[in-house]
Amino acid sequence: MTAQLNPRGDVAVLVPAAGAGVRLGPGAPKALRPLAGEPLLVHAVRRIAAAPSVHTIVVAAPAADVASVRSMLAPVAPVTVVPGGAERQASVAAALAAVPAGPEIVLVHDAARALTPPELVESVAEAVRSGHDAVIPVLAVVDTIKEVDAGERVLGTVDRSALRAVQTPQGFRRSVLAAAHAAAGDPLTDDAGLVEKQGVAVVCVPGSEHALKITRPFDLALAEHLLAAGA
Ligand SMILES: Nc1ccn([C@@H]2O[C@H](COP(=O)(O)OP(=O)(O)OP(=O)(O)O)[C@@H](O)[C@H]2O)c(=O)n1
Ligand SMILES: C[C@](O)(CO)[C@H](O)COP(=O)(O)O
């Protein structure tokens, strides 16, 4: 059954899904690879669509797969699909350009974080709604972190108490994200980085273990187990 989005919602979610997935190994573009029999992108969009505040979803798909992604997502939720770019940043910019008038909160969410719970979408959106210009979900860093030189010799141990591992969805006041992308230079790995460069304060909210980014084969295996356990 196709999920209905909320016409009175105030949130647009951009879903960059155009990456190759090199670190996952050879195969189809990562967002189209199966997890428990369905593409990662289907899992991701289903969870976004279940968040009550979501008004619009725009997916940036691999350019060669736009038509097939449209057909694939039609039974899941009403989405707009645009061709992505060579870098994540370009994919996000393409999706942002396709957001209709209305939503004043924009979230950017990796298709690769396919098991992200709808509650995290809502908590990031609510933090923006409450007055923050830019919000990122984070987890504490659990390993000891070493700084090393080019020869893998340890230079020192980093104080991890001030470090955070950053997830998506990242949430922004729409005008703030648009201005950051309009001013963007060399590609950065996340949208909060662009906003930081504009001098905008970025605040953290608690992330979710289920929002792991499926990057390497182990992550895919872990996601299979999490799904089997009810994620
Ligand atoms: N040109 C790109 C590159 C990445 N992404 C998306 O950005 C998200 C985060 O990127 P990552 O998980 O690192 O994906 P890949 O770039 O595909 O991974 P790799 O570096 O292993 O190829 C993913 O949902 C990916 O599809 C995108 O839309 N367009
Ligand atoms: C946006 C992101 O998922 C936050 O952790 C991450 O920065 C994507 O970067 P990657 O280099 O494509 O893994």
PDB file of C-alpha atoms in Angstrom, residues 56-144:
ATOM      1  CA  THR A  56       7.502  16.005   0.407  1.00  0.00           C
ATOM      2  CA  ILE A  57      10.188  13.452  -0.438  1.00  0.00           C
ATOM      3  CA  VAL A  58      12.695  14.118  -3.222  1.00  0.00           C
ATOM      4  CA  VAL A  59      15.076  11.307  -4.204  1.00  0.00           C
ATOM      5  CA  ALA A  60      18.296  11.932  -6.167  1.00  0.00           C
ATOM      6  CA  ALA A  61      18.762   8.664  -8.067  1.00  0.00           C
ATOM      7  CA  PRO A  62      21.595   7.430 -10.274  1.00  0.00           C
ATOM      8  CA  ALA A  63      21.054   9.287 -13.584  1.00  0.00           C
ATOM      9  CA  ALA A  64      20.613   6.068 -15.572  1.00  0.00           C
ATOM     10  CA  ASP A  65      18.006   4.730 -13.141  1.00  0.00           C
ATOM     11  CA  VAL A  66      15.592   7.641 -12.708  1.00  0.00           C
ATOM     12  CA  ALA A  67      12.671   5.978 -14.531  1.00  0.00           C
ATOM     13  CA  SER A  68      13.100   2.615 -12.808  1.00  0.00           C
ATOM     14  CA  VAL A  69      13.434   4.266  -9.383  1.00  0.00           C
ATOM     15  CA  ARG A  70      10.186   6.165 -10.014  1.00  0.00           C
ATOM     16  CA  SER A  71       8.390   2.897 -10.774  1.00  0.00           C
ATOM     17  CA  MET A  72      10.050   1.138  -7.850  1.00  0.00           C
ATOM     18  CA  LEU A  73       8.962   3.794  -5.329  1.00  0.00           C
ATOM     19  CA  ALA A  74       5.444   4.396  -6.678  1.00  0.00           C
ATOM     20  CA  PRO A  75       3.923   1.635  -4.496  1.00  0.00           C
ATOM     21  CA  VAL A  76       5.849   2.859  -1.429  1.00  0.00           C
ATOM     22  CA  ALA A  77       5.116   6.607  -1.235  1.00  0.00           C
ATOM     23  CA  PRO A  78       4.532   9.611  -3.515  1.00  0.00           C
ATOM     24  CA  VAL A  79       8.051  10.862  -4.274  1.00  0.00           C
ATOM     25  CA  THR A  80       9.774  13.134  -6.773  1.00  0.00           C
ATOM     26  CA  VAL A  81      12.814  11.539  -8.403  1.00  0.00           C
ATOM     27  CA  VAL A  82      15.589  13.619  -9.981  1.00  0.00           C
ATOM     28  CA  PRO A  83      18.962  12.623 -11.430  1.00  0.00           C
ATOM     29  CA  GLY A  84      21.792  12.824  -8.895  1.00  0.00           C
ATOM     30  CA  GLY A  85      25.291  14.155  -9.512  1.00  0.00           C
ATOM     31  CA  ALA A  86      28.859  12.901  -9.422  1.00  0.00           C
ATOM     32  CA  GLU A  87      29.278  13.935  -5.763  1.00  0.00           C
ATOM     33  CA  ARG A  88      26.848  13.649  -2.868  1.00  0.00           C
ATOM     34  CA  GLN A  89      26.761  17.448  -2.619  1.00  0.00           C
ATOM     35  CA  ALA A  90      25.597  17.752  -6.236  1.00  0.00           C
ATOM     36  CA  SER A  91      22.921  15.122  -5.636  1.00  0.00           C
ATOM     37  CA  VAL A  92      21.607  17.064  -2.643  1.00  0.00           C
ATOM     38  CA  ALA A  93      21.636  20.320  -4.625  1.00  0.00           C
ATOM     39  CA  ALA A  94      19.620  18.684  -7.427  1.00  0.00           C
ATOM     40  CA  ALA A  95      17.041  17.377  -4.942  1.00  0.00           C
ATOM     41  CA  LEU A  96      16.828  20.725  -3.151  1.00  0.00           C
ATOM     42  CA  ALA A  97      16.040  22.459  -6.441  1.00  0.00           C
ATOM     43  CA  ALA A  98      13.004  20.194  -6.856  1.00  0.00           C
ATOM     44  CA  VAL A  99      11.337  20.988  -3.496  1.00  0.00           C
ATOM     45  CA  PRO A 100       7.993  22.732  -4.094  1.00  0.00           C
ATOM     46  CA  ALA A 101       6.877  25.872  -2.265  1.00  0.00           C
ATOM     47  CA  GLY A 102       5.549  25.079   1.199  1.00  0.00           C
ATOM     48  CA  PRO A 103       7.867  23.131   3.493  1.00  0.00           C
ATOM     49  CA  GLU A 104      10.156  25.442   5.488  1.00  0.00           C
ATOM     50  CA  ILE A 105      12.130  22.629   7.115  1.00  0.00           C
ATOM     51  CA  VAL A 106      14.403  20.546   4.893  1.00  0.00           C
ATOM     52  CA  LEU A 107      16.030  17.305   6.006  1.00  0.00           C
ATOM     53  CA  VAL A 108      18.805  15.571   4.075  1.00  0.00           C
ATOM     54  CA  HIS A 109      18.898  11.827   4.608  1.00  0.00           C
ATOM     55  CA  ASP A 110      21.216   9.191   3.105  1.00  0.00           C
ATOM     56  CA  ALA A 111      19.447   6.303   1.349  1.00  0.00           C
ATOM     57  CA  ALA A 112      22.323   4.260   2.743  1.00  0.00           C
ATOM     58  CA  ARG A 113      20.937   4.755   6.286  1.00  0.00           C
ATOM     59  CA  ALA A 114      18.076   2.500   5.284  1.00  0.00           C
ATOM     60  CA  LEU A 115      16.876   1.450   8.749  1.00  0.00           C
ATOM     61  CA  THR A 116      16.602   4.919  10.284  1.00  0.00           C
ATOM     62  CA  PRO A 117      13.464   5.014  12.444  1.00  0.00           C
ATOM     63  CA  PRO A 118      10.725   7.578  11.655  1.00  0.00           C
ATOM     64  CA  GLU A 119      11.130   8.838  15.231  1.00  0.00           C
ATOM     65  CA  LEU A 120      14.593  10.196  14.356  1.00  0.00           C
ATOM     66  CA  VAL A 121      13.145  12.056  11.363  1.00  0.00           C
ATOM     67  CA  GLU A 122      10.607  13.608  13.723  1.00  0.00           C
ATOM     68  CA  SER A 123      13.106  14.506  16.457  1.00  0.00           C
ATOM     69  CA  VAL A 124      15.451  16.276  14.019  1.00  0.00           C
ATOM     70  CA  ALA A 125      12.514  18.136  12.429  1.00  0.00           C
ATOM     71  CA  GLU A 126      11.202  19.141  15.849  1.00  0.00           C
ATOM     72  CA  ALA A 127      14.607  20.559  16.843  1.00  0.00           C
ATOM     73  CA  VAL A 128      14.575  22.762  13.713  1.00  0.00           C
ATOM     74  CA  ARG A 129      10.941  23.706  14.365  1.00  0.00           C
ATOM     75  CA  SER A 130      11.866  24.780  17.888  1.00  0.00           C
ATOM     76  CA  GLY A 131      14.220  27.438  16.490  1.00  0.00           C
ATOM     77  CA  HIS A 132      17.542  25.871  15.504  1.00  0.00           C
ATOM     78  CA  ASP A 133      18.840  26.661  12.005  1.00  0.00           C
ATOM     79  CA  ALA A 134      20.767  23.420  11.621  1.00  0.00           C
ATOM     80  CA  VAL A 135      20.488  20.114  13.503  1.00  0.00           C
ATOM     81  CA  ILE A 136      22.480  16.895  13.252  1.00  0.00           C
ATOM     82  CA  PRO A 137      21.917  13.520  14.950  1.00  0.00           C
ATOM     83  CA  VAL A 138      25.075  12.183  16.584  1.00  0.00           C
ATOM     84  CA  LEU A 139      26.430   9.286  18.584  1.00  0.00           C
ATOM     85  CA  ALA A 140      29.332   9.250  21.016  1.00  0.00           C
ATOM     86  CA  VAL A 141      32.581   7.808  19.668  1.00  0.00           C
ATOM     87  CA  VAL A 142      33.047   4.416  21.301  1.00  0.00           C
ATOM     88  CA  ASP A 143      36.615   3.512  20.275  1.00  0.00           C
ATOM     89  CA  THR A 144      39.869   5.048  21.441  1.00  0.00           C
TER      90      THR A 144
END
